[in-house]
Amino acid sequence: MEHTGQTSPLGNHTTLVEFILIGFSHVPNLQGFLFGVFFIIYIVILMGNSLIITITKVDPSLQTPMYFFLGNFSFLEICYVSVTLPRLLADLCRQNRSISFVTCALQMYIFLTFGATECLILTAMAYDRYVAICNPLMYTVIMNHRLCVQLAAVCWIIGILVPIVLIYEIFTLPFCKSNELNHFFCDVPPVVQLACGDTSMTETLIYVLTTSIISVPFGLVLGSYGKIISTILKLPSATGRAKAFSTCSSHLMVVTLFYGSGIIVYMEPKSTHSSGMDKYLSLFYTILIPMFNPLIYCLRNKDVTMAMGKFLKKWTVS
């Protein structure tokens, strides 16, 4: 366990030079098994989301706002998982699991950027479904290509800018406790737990940003789906109701899993945090949900399933 007298790159107080990512080192006999499981999951995530990106670009029937946002979301999923999973795979193969202070800050910033952007893209997708079902006659006018690009750009800009304040606030705290991080990547709660002194300001900022980026969008999504469901129930055709439910239920399932796990981890007070529990919850929203997303969207969406079938048939024949 190493303490140093060097100053933080982001502040003037004495701090640690590096953290040690404990990860899953407490189960040494399972390192090989875990590597195999996580490696397969990573390949599935890369292939599944890459396939969705490809078909939403090349299939003429999927050139709609809904699939424009789905392509964006799949790209984000690849980036989001690639911030943490390759590092976890490398750590499962080596003894030295140290991560420098600067690298830790950078990993946290990139992870939060992609996570925040995903939250906002999911909200844009909910708005698209709201307009499509609740105002179908004006759908093509409202959800034109220019608005879709603008919405996606706003999501990315907010996602890039918002975490900067939080990263500065966290990494200017003094770290004089243990440098062992009971996690497999530099996530916000376990890093803040290692800080010395008063962290109430940091915790307040975490709460405010979590409310802004996770809770408020989640509320907007639920509100949109409340309107969507009431509109669907009024449709005269049973076939129409079934089709509308099938296209919306997959998105609502992804939204609930993603937002729910994020709210549990980031809005829980520091005093009640269990770093061990956070680690396993993080596995859920950083690895498992991104693995299931392509399956949820493909298996529950006939348009995507048909487009994927055509693409794979064409690719295998050629």
PDB file of C-alpha atoms in Angstrom:
ATOM      1  CA  MET A   1       0.000   0.000   0.000  1.00  0.00           C
ATOM      2  CA  GLU A   2       1.744   3.155  -1.158  1.00  0.00           C
ATOM      3  CA  HIS A   3       1.355   6.693   0.085  1.00  0.00           C
ATOM      4  CA  THR A   4       3.371   9.461  -1.506  1.00  0.00           C
ATOM      5  CA  GLY A   5       4.050  13.107  -0.987  1.00  0.00           C
ATOM      6  CA  GLN A   6       3.508  14.035  -4.612  1.00  0.00           C
ATOM      7  CA  THR A   7       0.862  16.559  -5.514  1.00  0.00           C
ATOM      8  CA  SER A   8      -2.210  15.729  -7.517  1.00  0.00           C
ATOM      9  CA  PRO A   9      -2.176  16.855 -11.150  1.00  0.00           C
ATOM     10  CA  LEU A  10      -5.496  18.585 -10.462  1.00  0.00           C
ATOM     11  CA  GLY A  11      -4.814  20.078  -7.073  1.00  0.00           C
ATOM     12  CA  ASN A  12      -2.215  21.257  -4.545  1.00  0.00           C
ATOM     13  CA  HIS A  13      -2.632  18.733  -1.764  1.00  0.00           C
ATOM     14  CA  THR A  14      -0.640  15.651  -0.926  1.00  0.00           C
ATOM     15  CA  THR A  15      -2.202  12.617  -2.510  1.00  0.00           C
ATOM     16  CA  LEU A  16      -1.615   9.136  -3.867  1.00  0.00           C
ATOM     17  CA  VAL A  17       0.324   8.509  -7.047  1.00  0.00           C
ATOM     18  CA  GLU A  18      -1.767   5.482  -7.951  1.00  0.00           C
ATOM     19  CA  PHE A  19      -4.684   3.273  -6.986  1.00  0.00           C
ATOM     20  CA  ILE A  20      -4.735  -0.522  -6.885  1.00  0.00           C
ATOM     21  CA  LEU A  21      -7.798  -2.013  -8.579  1.00  0.00           C
ATOM     22  CA  ILE A  22      -8.714  -5.029  -6.459  1.00  0.00           C
ATOM     23  CA  GLY A  23     -11.269  -6.209  -9.018  1.00  0.00           C
ATOM     24  CA  PHE A  24     -11.800  -9.951  -8.614  1.00  0.00           C
ATOM     25  CA  SER A  25      -8.381 -10.769  -7.122  1.00  0.00           C
ATOM     26  CA  HIS A  26     -10.149 -12.192  -4.038  1.00  0.00           C
ATOM     27  CA  VAL A  27     -11.047 -15.268  -6.129  1.00  0.00           C
ATOM     28  CA  PRO A  28      -7.628 -16.258  -7.595  1.00  0.00           C
ATOM     29  CA  ASN A  29      -8.822 -19.718  -8.674  1.00  0.00           C
ATOM     30  CA  LEU A  30     -11.506 -18.169 -10.905  1.00  0.00           C
ATOM     31  CA  GLN A  31      -9.281 -15.727 -12.825  1.00  0.00           C
ATOM     32  CA  GLY A  32      -9.095 -17.915 -15.942  1.00  0.00           C
ATOM     33  CA  PHE A  33     -12.815 -18.706 -15.867  1.00  0.00           C
ATOM     34  CA  LEU A  34     -13.759 -15.032 -15.400  1.00  0.00           C
ATOM     35  CA  PHE A  35     -11.417 -14.011 -18.230  1.00  0.00           C
ATOM     36  CA  GLY A  36     -13.150 -16.484 -20.553  1.00  0.00           C
ATOM     37  CA  VAL A  37     -16.656 -15.347 -19.559  1.00  0.00           C
ATOM     38  CA  PHE A  38     -15.876 -11.617 -19.848  1.00  0.00           C
ATOM     39  CA  PHE A  39     -13.987 -12.098 -23.129  1.00  0.00           C
ATOM     40  CA  ILE A  40     -16.967 -13.913 -24.704  1.00  0.00           C
ATOM     41  CA  ILE A  41     -19.337 -11.196 -23.411  1.00  0.00           C
ATOM     42  CA  TYR A  42     -17.091  -8.485 -24.909  1.00  0.00           C
ATOM     43  CA  ILE A  43     -17.066 -10.214 -28.313  1.00  0.00           C
ATOM     44  CA  VAL A  44     -20.875 -10.595 -28.201  1.00  0.00           C
ATOM     45  CA  ILE A  45     -21.276  -6.883 -27.365  1.00  0.00           C
ATOM     46  CA  LEU A  46     -18.909  -5.805 -30.168  1.00  0.00           C
ATOM     47  CA  MET A  47     -20.488  -8.081 -32.772  1.00  0.00           C
ATOM     48  CA  GLY A  48     -24.119  -7.452 -31.776  1.00  0.00           C
ATOM     49  CA  ASN A  49     -23.851  -3.670 -31.685  1.00  0.00           C
ATOM     50  CA  SER A  50     -21.646  -3.504 -34.806  1.00  0.00           C
ATOM     51  CA  LEU A  51     -24.275  -5.511 -36.670  1.00  0.00           C
ATOM     52  CA  ILE A  52     -27.020  -3.098 -35.556  1.00  0.00           C
ATOM     53  CA  ILE A  53     -24.921  -0.076 -36.628  1.00  0.00           C
ATOM     54  CA  THR A  54     -24.289  -1.688 -40.026  1.00  0.00           C
ATOM     55  CA  ILE A  55     -27.888  -2.654 -40.820  1.00  0.00           C
ATOM     56  CA  THR A  56     -29.257   0.734 -39.698  1.00  0.00           C
ATOM     57  CA  LYS A  57     -26.835   2.321 -42.192  1.00  0.00           C
ATOM     58  CA  VAL A  58     -27.306   0.014 -45.183  1.00  0.00           C
ATOM     59  CA  ASP A  59     -30.912  -1.221 -45.033  1.00  0.00           C
ATOM     60  CA  PRO A  60     -33.302   1.198 -46.826  1.00  0.00           C
ATOM     61  CA  SER A  61     -36.255   0.175 -44.614  1.00  0.00           C
ATOM     62  CA  LEU A  62     -34.373   1.295 -41.490  1.00  0.00           C
ATOM     63  CA  GLN A  63     -33.604   4.849 -42.633  1.00  0.00           C
ATOM     64  CA  THR A  64     -35.934   6.373 -40.033  1.00  0.00           C
ATOM     65  CA  PRO A  65     -35.343   8.513 -36.917  1.00  0.00           C
ATOM     66  CA  MET A  66     -35.938   5.524 -34.618  1.00  0.00           C
ATOM     67  CA  TYR A  67     -33.087   3.548 -36.182  1.00  0.00           C
ATOM     68  CA  PHE A  68     -30.868   6.617 -36.503  1.00  0.00           C
ATOM     69  CA  PHE A  69     -30.964   6.891 -32.698  1.00  0.00           C
ATOM     70  CA  LEU A  70     -30.599   3.119 -32.291  1.00  0.00           C
ATOM     71  CA  GLY A  71     -27.421   3.237 -34.402  1.00  0.00           C
ATOM     72  CA  ASN A  72     -26.102   6.062 -32.202  1.00  0.00           C
ATOM     73  CA  PHE A  73     -26.986   4.097 -29.085  1.00  0.00           C
ATOM     74  CA  SER A  74     -25.226   0.946 -30.346  1.00  0.00           C
ATOM     75  CA  PHE A  75     -22.077   2.972 -31.127  1.00  0.00           C
ATOM     76  CA  LEU A  76     -22.197   4.409 -27.608  1.00  0.00           C
ATOM     77  CA  GLU A  77     -22.571   0.909 -26.138  1.00  0.00           C
ATOM     78  CA  ILE A  78     -19.363  -0.224 -27.847  1.00  0.00           C
ATOM     79  CA  CYS A  79     -17.470   2.843 -26.574  1.00  0.00           C
ATOM     80  CA  TYR A  80     -19.006   2.596 -23.087  1.00  0.00           C
ATOM     81  CA  VAL A  81     -18.001  -1.046 -22.592  1.00  0.00           C
ATOM     82  CA  SER A  82     -14.552  -0.540 -24.130  1.00  0.00           C
ATOM     83  CA  VAL A  83     -13.659   1.952 -21.381  1.00  0.00           C
ATOM     84  CA  THR A  84     -13.800  -0.750 -18.691  1.00  0.00           C
ATOM     85  CA  LEU A  85     -13.836  -4.293 -20.081  1.00  0.00           C
ATOM     86  CA  PRO A  86     -10.422  -4.448 -21.852  1.00  0.00           C
ATOM     87  CA  ARG A  87      -8.785  -3.150 -18.647  1.00  0.00           C
ATOM     88  CA  LEU A  88     -10.652  -5.792 -16.597  1.00  0.00           C
ATOM     89  CA  LEU A  89      -9.514  -8.539 -18.993  1.00  0.00           C
ATOM     90  CA  ALA A  90      -5.903  -7.343 -18.734  1.00  0.00           C
ATOM     91  CA  ASP A  91      -6.072  -7.206 -14.908  1.00  0.00           C
ATOM     92  CA  LEU A  92      -7.344 -10.794 -14.774  1.00  0.00           C
ATOM     93  CA  CYS A  93      -4.102 -11.867 -16.493  1.00  0.00           C
ATOM     94  CA  ARG A  94      -1.575  -9.978 -14.353  1.00  0.00           C
ATOM     95  CA  GLN A  95      -0.497  -9.421 -10.772  1.00  0.00           C
ATOM     96  CA  ASN A  96       0.091  -5.664 -11.000  1.00  0.00           C
ATOM     97  CA  ARG A  97      -3.325  -3.987 -11.020  1.00  0.00           C
ATOM     98  CA  SER A  98      -2.137  -0.456 -10.325  1.00  0.00           C
ATOM     99  CA  ILE A  99      -3.673   2.488 -12.187  1.00  0.00           C
ATOM    100  CA  SER A 100      -2.110   5.936 -12.075  1.00  0.00           C
ATOM    101  CA  PHE A 101      -3.988   8.900 -10.641  1.00  0.00           C
ATOM    102  CA  VAL A 102      -4.211  10.602 -14.051  1.00  0.00           C
ATOM    103  CA  THR A 103      -5.281   7.412 -15.867  1.00  0.00           C
ATOM    104  CA  CYS A 104      -7.937   6.812 -13.214  1.00  0.00           C
ATOM    105  CA  ALA A 105      -9.315  10.335 -13.695  1.00  0.00           C
ATOM    106  CA  LEU A 106      -9.271   9.907 -17.478  1.00  0.00           C
ATOM    107  CA  GLN A 107     -11.043   6.535 -17.327  1.00  0.00           C
ATOM    108  CA  MET A 108     -13.729   7.962 -15.036  1.00  0.00           C
ATOM    109  CA  TYR A 109     -14.255  10.993 -17.288  1.00  0.00           C
ATOM    110  CA  ILE A 110     -14.614   8.930 -20.487  1.00  0.00           C
ATOM    111  CA  PHE A 111     -16.909   6.425 -18.744  1.00  0.00           C
ATOM    112  CA  LEU A 112     -19.161   9.205 -17.408  1.00  0.00           C
ATOM    113  CA  THR A 113     -19.195  10.939 -20.810  1.00  0.00           C
ATOM    114  CA  PHE A 114     -20.463   7.846 -22.612  1.00  0.00           C
ATOM    115  CA  GLY A 115     -22.844   6.964 -19.771  1.00  0.00           C
ATOM    116  CA  ALA A 116     -24.393  10.458 -19.662  1.00  0.00           C
ATOM    117  CA  THR A 117     -24.698  10.576 -23.463  1.00  0.00           C
ATOM    118  CA  GLU A 118     -26.461   7.181 -23.427  1.00  0.00           C
ATOM    119  CA  CYS A 119     -28.966   8.467 -20.861  1.00  0.00           C
ATOM    120  CA  LEU A 120     -29.794  11.419 -23.089  1.00  0.00           C
ATOM    121  CA  ILE A 121     -29.940   9.376 -26.318  1.00  0.00           C
ATOM    122  CA  LEU A 122     -32.445   7.035 -24.624  1.00  0.00           C
ATOM    123  CA  THR A 123     -34.551  10.118 -23.832  1.00  0.00           C
ATOM    124  CA  ALA A 124     -34.375  11.233 -27.473  1.00  0.00           C
ATOM    125  CA  MET A 125     -35.482   7.730 -28.519  1.00  0.00           C
ATOM    126  CA  ALA A 126     -38.469   7.977 -26.144  1.00  0.00           C
ATOM    127  CA  TYR A 127     -39.403  11.359 -27.661  1.00  0.00           C
ATOM    128  CA  ASP A 128     -39.236   9.825 -31.130  1.00  0.00           C
ATOM    129  CA  ARG A 129     -41.635   7.013 -30.085  1.00  0.00           C
ATOM    130  CA  TYR A 130     -43.923   9.579 -28.417  1.00  0.00           C
ATOM    131  CA  VAL A 131     -44.237  11.635 -31.611  1.00  0.00           C
ATOM    132  CA  ALA A 132     -44.619   8.519 -33.793  1.00  0.00           C
ATOM    133  CA  ILE A 133     -47.504   7.082 -31.758  1.00  0.00           C
ATOM    134  CA  CYS A 134     -49.190  10.142 -30.252  1.00  0.00           C
ATOM    135  CA  ASN A 135     -48.863  12.457 -33.269  1.00  0.00           C
ATOM    136  CA  PRO A 136     -48.397  10.161 -36.295  1.00  0.00           C
ATOM    137  CA  LEU A 137     -49.714  12.607 -38.914  1.00  0.00           C
ATOM    138  CA  MET A 138     -46.989  15.135 -38.030  1.00  0.00           C
ATOM    139  CA  TYR A 139     -44.233  12.559 -37.412  1.00  0.00           C
ATOM    140  CA  THR A 140     -42.248  13.081 -40.625  1.00  0.00           C
ATOM    141  CA  VAL A 141     -42.533  16.870 -40.273  1.00  0.00           C
ATOM    142  CA  ILE A 142     -41.458  17.007 -36.616  1.00  0.00           C
ATOM    143  CA  MET A 143     -38.826  14.235 -36.630  1.00  0.00           C
ATOM    144  CA  ASN A 144     -36.982  15.413 -39.725  1.00  0.00           C
ATOM    145  CA  HIS A 145     -33.321  14.505 -40.285  1.00  0.00           C
ATOM    146  CA  ARG A 146     -32.083  17.917 -39.180  1.00  0.00           C
ATOM    147  CA  LEU A 147     -33.840  17.671 -35.790  1.00  0.00           C
ATOM    148  CA  CYS A 148     -32.509  14.127 -35.265  1.00  0.00           C
ATOM    149  CA  VAL A 149     -28.927  15.267 -35.903  1.00  0.00           C
ATOM    150  CA  GLN A 150     -29.428  18.288 -33.610  1.00  0.00           C
ATOM    151  CA  LEU A 151     -30.835  16.123 -30.803  1.00  0.00           C
ATOM    152  CA  ALA A 152     -27.946  13.654 -31.112  1.00  0.00           C
ATOM    153  CA  ALA A 153     -25.414  16.523 -31.140  1.00  0.00           C
ATOM    154  CA  VAL A 154     -26.946  18.095 -28.005  1.00  0.00           C
ATOM    155  CA  CYS A 155     -26.789  14.712 -26.242  1.00  0.00           C
ATOM    156  CA  TRP A 156     -23.099  14.346 -27.097  1.00  0.00           C
ATOM    157  CA  ILE A 157     -22.198  17.943 -26.153  1.00  0.00           C
ATOM    158  CA  ILE A 158     -23.911  17.707 -22.746  1.00  0.00           C
ATOM    159  CA  GLY A 159     -22.356  14.275 -22.177  1.00  0.00           C
ATOM    160  CA  ILE A 160     -18.876  15.638 -22.904  1.00  0.00           C
ATOM    161  CA  LEU A 161     -19.165  18.841 -20.845  1.00  0.00           C
ATOM    162  CA  VAL A 162     -21.087  17.807 -17.702  1.00  0.00           C
ATOM    163  CA  PRO A 163     -18.563  15.288 -16.242  1.00  0.00           C
ATOM    164  CA  ILE A 164     -15.697  17.828 -16.334  1.00  0.00           C
ATOM    165  CA  VAL A 165     -16.965  19.620 -13.200  1.00  0.00           C
ATOM    166  CA  LEU A 166     -17.411  16.361 -11.301  1.00  0.00           C
ATOM    167  CA  ILE A 167     -13.991  14.992 -12.273  1.00  0.00           C
ATOM    168  CA  TYR A 168     -12.322  18.221 -11.129  1.00  0.00           C
ATOM    169  CA  GLU A 169     -14.245  18.145  -7.838  1.00  0.00           C
ATOM    170  CA  ILE A 170     -13.365  14.488  -7.116  1.00  0.00           C
ATOM    171  CA  PHE A 171      -9.699  14.566  -8.098  1.00  0.00           C
ATOM    172  CA  THR A 172      -8.922  17.736  -6.164  1.00  0.00           C
ATOM    173  CA  LEU A 173      -9.939  15.938  -2.959  1.00  0.00           C
ATOM    174  CA  PRO A 174      -7.073  14.777  -0.715  1.00  0.00           C
ATOM    175  CA  PHE A 175      -6.559  10.995  -0.840  1.00  0.00           C
ATOM    176  CA  CYS A 176      -4.643   9.889   2.226  1.00  0.00           C
ATOM    177  CA  LYS A 177      -6.401   6.623   3.083  1.00  0.00           C
ATOM    178  CA  SER A 178      -5.753   3.204   1.555  1.00  0.00           C
ATOM    179  CA  ASN A 179      -4.990   3.234  -2.166  1.00  0.00           C
ATOM    180  CA  GLU A 180      -6.843  -0.053  -2.691  1.00  0.00           C
ATOM    181  CA  LEU A 181      -9.950   0.480  -4.812  1.00  0.00           C
ATOM    182  CA  ASN A 182     -12.463  -2.327  -4.289  1.00  0.00           C
ATOM    183  CA  HIS A 183     -13.645  -2.190  -7.883  1.00  0.00           C
ATOM    184  CA  PHE A 184     -12.605  -3.240 -11.398  1.00  0.00           C
ATOM    185  CA  PHE A 185     -12.525   0.340 -12.766  1.00  0.00           C
ATOM    186  CA  CYS A 186     -12.413   3.925 -11.505  1.00  0.00           C
ATOM    187  CA  ASP A 187     -16.090   4.520 -10.776  1.00  0.00           C
ATOM    188  CA  VAL A 188     -17.317   7.532  -8.787  1.00  0.00           C
ATOM    189  CA  PRO A 189     -18.558   5.958  -5.483  1.00  0.00           C
ATOM    190  CA  PRO A 190     -15.483   3.793  -4.665  1.00  0.00           C
ATOM    191  CA  VAL A 191     -13.035   6.612  -5.483  1.00  0.00           C
ATOM    192  CA  VAL A 192     -14.931   9.148  -3.332  1.00  0.00           C
ATOM    193  CA  GLN A 193     -14.922   6.606  -0.475  1.00  0.00           C
ATOM    194  CA  LEU A 194     -11.108   6.761  -0.394  1.00  0.00           C
ATOM    195  CA  ALA A 195     -11.053  10.561  -0.042  1.00  0.00           C
ATOM    196  CA  CYS A 196     -10.119  12.202   3.260  1.00  0.00           C
ATOM    197  CA  GLY A 197     -11.907  15.035   5.007  1.00  0.00           C
ATOM    198  CA  ASP A 198     -15.273  16.519   4.182  1.00  0.00           C
ATOM    199  CA  THR A 199     -16.762  15.176   0.942  1.00  0.00           C
ATOM    200  CA  SER A 200     -20.252  16.649   1.432  1.00  0.00           C
ATOM    201  CA  MET A 201     -19.758  19.166  -1.405  1.00  0.00           C
ATOM    202  CA  THR A 202     -18.690  16.361  -3.772  1.00  0.00           C
ATOM    203  CA  GLU A 203     -21.620  14.177  -2.724  1.00  0.00           C
ATOM    204  CA  THR A 204     -24.046  17.068  -3.295  1.00  0.00           C
ATOM    205  CA  LEU A 205     -22.590  17.616  -6.774  1.00  0.00           C
ATOM    206  CA  ILE A 206     -22.892  13.875  -7.547  1.00  0.00           C
ATOM    207  CA  TYR A 207     -26.534  13.978  -6.417  1.00  0.00           C
ATOM    208  CA  VAL A 208     -27.327  17.091  -8.510  1.00  0.00           C
ATOM    209  CA  LEU A 209     -25.669  15.711 -11.658  1.00  0.00           C
ATOM    210  CA  THR A 210     -27.240  12.273 -11.189  1.00  0.00           C
ATOM    211  CA  THR A 211     -30.647  13.919 -10.851  1.00  0.00           C
ATOM    212  CA  SER A 212     -30.017  16.035 -13.967  1.00  0.00           C
ATOM    213  CA  ILE A 213     -28.581  13.304 -16.193  1.00  0.00           C
ATOM    214  CA  ILE A 214     -30.353  10.153 -14.925  1.00  0.00           C
ATOM    215  CA  SER A 215     -33.442  10.899 -12.810  1.00  0.00           C
ATOM    216  CA  VAL A 216     -34.932  13.763 -14.852  1.00  0.00           C
ATOM    217  CA  PRO A 217     -34.507  11.972 -18.227  1.00  0.00           C
ATOM    218  CA  PHE A 218     -35.894   8.784 -16.637  1.00  0.00           C
ATOM    219  CA  GLY A 219     -38.936  10.761 -15.456  1.00  0.00           C
ATOM    220  CA  LEU A 220     -39.403  12.235 -18.947  1.00  0.00           C
ATOM    221  CA  VAL A 221     -39.153   8.772 -20.497  1.00  0.00           C
ATOM    222  CA  LEU A 222     -41.729   7.329 -18.090  1.00  0.00           C
ATOM    223  CA  GLY A 223     -44.028  10.330 -18.719  1.00  0.00           C
ATOM    224  CA  SER A 224     -43.700   9.805 -22.494  1.00  0.00           C
ATOM    225  CA  TYR A 225     -44.521   6.124 -22.142  1.00  0.00           C
ATOM    226  CA  GLY A 226     -47.515   6.904 -19.974  1.00  0.00           C
ATOM    227  CA  LYS A 227     -48.907   8.956 -22.889  1.00  0.00           C
ATOM    228  CA  ILE A 228     -47.810   6.322 -25.414  1.00  0.00           C
ATOM    229  CA  ILE A 229     -49.518   3.447 -23.575  1.00  0.00           C
ATOM    230  CA  SER A 230     -52.781   5.393 -23.164  1.00  0.00           C
ATOM    231  CA  THR A 231     -52.722   6.191 -26.906  1.00  0.00           C
ATOM    232  CA  ILE A 232     -51.968   2.565 -27.858  1.00  0.00           C
ATOM    233  CA  LEU A 233     -54.875   1.303 -25.749  1.00  0.00           C
ATOM    234  CA  LYS A 234     -57.226   3.548 -27.762  1.00  0.00           C
ATOM    235  CA  LEU A 235     -56.144   2.093 -31.120  1.00  0.00           C
ATOM    236  CA  PRO A 236     -59.072   0.280 -32.783  1.00  0.00           C
ATOM    237  CA  SER A 237     -56.954  -2.463 -34.352  1.00  0.00           C
ATOM    238  CA  ALA A 238     -55.565  -5.285 -32.200  1.00  0.00           C
ATOM    239  CA  THR A 239     -52.765  -5.755 -34.755  1.00  0.00           C
ATOM    240  CA  GLY A 240     -51.884  -2.061 -34.508  1.00  0.00           C
ATOM    241  CA  ARG A 241     -51.801  -2.251 -30.720  1.00  0.00           C
ATOM    242  CA  ALA A 242     -49.563  -5.334 -30.802  1.00  0.00           C
ATOM    243  CA  LYS A 243     -47.104  -3.730 -33.257  1.00  0.00           C
ATOM    244  CA  ALA A 244     -46.933  -0.490 -31.260  1.00  0.00           C
ATOM    245  CA  PHE A 245     -46.339  -2.386 -28.021  1.00  0.00           C
ATOM    246  CA  SER A 246     -43.604  -4.544 -29.578  1.00  0.00           C
ATOM    247  CA  THR A 247     -41.610  -1.534 -30.843  1.00  0.00           C
ATOM    248  CA  CYS A 248     -41.934   0.339 -27.540  1.00  0.00           C
ATOM    249  CA  SER A 249     -41.570  -2.465 -25.005  1.00  0.00           C
ATOM    250  CA  SER A 250     -37.970  -3.260 -26.039  1.00  0.00           C
ATOM    251  CA  HIS A 251     -36.927   0.369 -25.547  1.00  0.00           C
ATOM    252  CA  LEU A 252     -38.774   0.613 -22.230  1.00  0.00           C
ATOM    253  CA  MET A 253     -37.070  -2.580 -21.016  1.00  0.00           C
ATOM    254  CA  VAL A 254     -33.580  -1.219 -21.846  1.00  0.00           C
ATOM    255  CA  VAL A 255     -34.411   2.147 -20.273  1.00  0.00           C
ATOM    256  CA  THR A 256     -35.653   0.636 -16.996  1.00  0.00           C
ATOM    257  CA  LEU A 257     -32.601  -1.622 -16.603  1.00  0.00           C
ATOM    258  CA  PHE A 258     -30.087   1.112 -17.481  1.00  0.00           C
ATOM    259  CA  TYR A 259     -31.570   4.015 -15.515  1.00  0.00           C
ATOM    260  CA  GLY A 260     -32.603   1.849 -12.546  1.00  0.00           C
ATOM    261  CA  SER A 261     -29.126   0.448 -11.879  1.00  0.00           C
ATOM    262  CA  GLY A 262     -27.529   3.903 -12.386  1.00  0.00           C
ATOM    263  CA  ILE A 263     -29.894   5.547  -9.879  1.00  0.00           C
ATOM    264  CA  ILE A 264     -29.196   2.852  -7.258  1.00  0.00           C
ATOM    265  CA  VAL A 265     -25.399   3.266  -7.515  1.00  0.00           C
ATOM    266  CA  TYR A 266     -25.051   7.044  -7.906  1.00  0.00           C
ATOM    267  CA  MET A 267     -27.862   8.347  -5.708  1.00  0.00           C
ATOM    268  CA  GLU A 268     -27.104   6.210  -2.658  1.00  0.00           C
ATOM    269  CA  PRO A 269     -25.430   8.249   0.127  1.00  0.00           C
ATOM    270  CA  LYS A 270     -21.716   7.557   0.739  1.00  0.00           C
ATOM    271  CA  SER A 271     -22.387   6.463   4.333  1.00  0.00           C
ATOM    272  CA  THR A 272     -24.573   3.553   3.186  1.00  0.00           C
ATOM    273  CA  HIS A 273     -22.424   2.524   0.224  1.00  0.00           C
ATOM    274  CA  SER A 274     -21.152  -1.038   0.115  1.00  0.00           C
ATOM    275  CA  SER A 275     -18.159  -1.073  -2.239  1.00  0.00           C
ATOM    276  CA  GLY A 276     -18.537  -4.829  -2.748  1.00  0.00           C
ATOM    277  CA  MET A 277     -22.194  -4.440  -3.734  1.00  0.00           C
ATOM    278  CA  ASP A 278     -21.341  -1.475  -6.013  1.00  0.00           C
ATOM    279  CA  LYS A 279     -18.820  -3.657  -7.838  1.00  0.00           C
ATOM    280  CA  TYR A 280     -21.427  -6.298  -8.695  1.00  0.00           C
ATOM    281  CA  LEU A 281     -24.099  -3.717  -9.550  1.00  0.00           C
ATOM    282  CA  SER A 282     -21.565  -2.081 -11.873  1.00  0.00           C
ATOM    283  CA  LEU A 283     -21.102  -5.421 -13.637  1.00  0.00           C
ATOM    284  CA  PHE A 284     -24.823  -5.283 -14.313  1.00  0.00           C
ATOM    285  CA  TYR A 285     -24.942  -1.861 -15.984  1.00  0.00           C
ATOM    286  CA  THR A 286     -21.470  -1.816 -17.580  1.00  0.00           C
ATOM    287  CA  ILE A 287     -21.373  -5.331 -19.028  1.00  0.00           C
ATOM    288  CA  LEU A 288     -24.595  -7.357 -18.781  1.00  0.00           C
ATOM    289  CA  ILE A 289     -27.084  -4.710 -19.995  1.00  0.00           C
ATOM    290  CA  PRO A 290     -24.919  -3.786 -23.044  1.00  0.00           C
ATOM    291  CA  MET A 291     -24.759  -7.521 -23.872  1.00  0.00           C
ATOM    292  CA  PHE A 292     -28.546  -7.905 -23.718  1.00  0.00           C
ATOM    293  CA  ASN A 293     -29.395  -4.679 -25.571  1.00  0.00           C
ATOM    294  CA  PRO A 294     -28.786  -6.033 -29.116  1.00  0.00           C
ATOM    295  CA  LEU A 295     -30.723  -9.185 -28.201  1.00  0.00           C
ATOM    296  CA  ILE A 296     -33.651  -7.178 -26.785  1.00  0.00           C
ATOM    297  CA  TYR A 297     -33.845  -4.883 -29.811  1.00  0.00           C
ATOM    298  CA  CYS A 298     -33.385  -7.677 -32.363  1.00  0.00           C
ATOM    299  CA  LEU A 299     -35.634 -10.347 -30.883  1.00  0.00           C
ATOM    300  CA  ARG A 300     -38.495  -7.960 -30.096  1.00  0.00           C
ATOM    301  CA  ASN A 301     -38.347  -5.908 -33.299  1.00  0.00           C
ATOM    302  CA  LYS A 302     -39.500  -7.574 -36.515  1.00  0.00           C
ATOM    303  CA  ASP A 303     -38.047  -4.818 -38.739  1.00  0.00           C
ATOM    304  CA  VAL A 304     -34.568  -5.274 -37.252  1.00  0.00           C
ATOM    305  CA  THR A 305     -34.861  -9.081 -37.355  1.00  0.00           C
ATOM    306  CA  MET A 306     -35.842  -9.046 -41.048  1.00  0.00           C
ATOM    307  CA  ALA A 307     -33.133  -6.519 -41.965  1.00  0.00           C
ATOM    308  CA  MET A 308     -30.536  -8.567 -40.090  1.00  0.00           C
ATOM    309  CA  GLY A 309     -31.669 -11.756 -41.819  1.00  0.00           C
ATOM    310  CA  LYS A 310     -31.371 -10.089 -45.252  1.00  0.00           C
ATOM    311  CA  PHE A 311     -27.953  -8.640 -44.410  1.00  0.00           C
ATOM    312  CA  LEU A 312     -26.543 -11.942 -43.105  1.00  0.00           C
ATOM    313  CA  LYS A 313     -27.945 -13.874 -46.082  1.00  0.00           C
ATOM    314  CA  LYS A 314     -26.426 -11.371 -48.522  1.00  0.00           C
ATOM    315  CA  TRP A 315     -23.106 -11.379 -46.648  1.00  0.00           C
ATOM    316  CA  THR A 316     -22.850 -15.190 -46.487  1.00  0.00           C
ATOM    317  CA  VAL A 317     -23.753 -15.579 -50.179  1.00  0.00           C
ATOM    318  CA  SER A 318     -21.164 -12.995 -51.260  1.00  0.00           C
TER     319      SER A 318
END
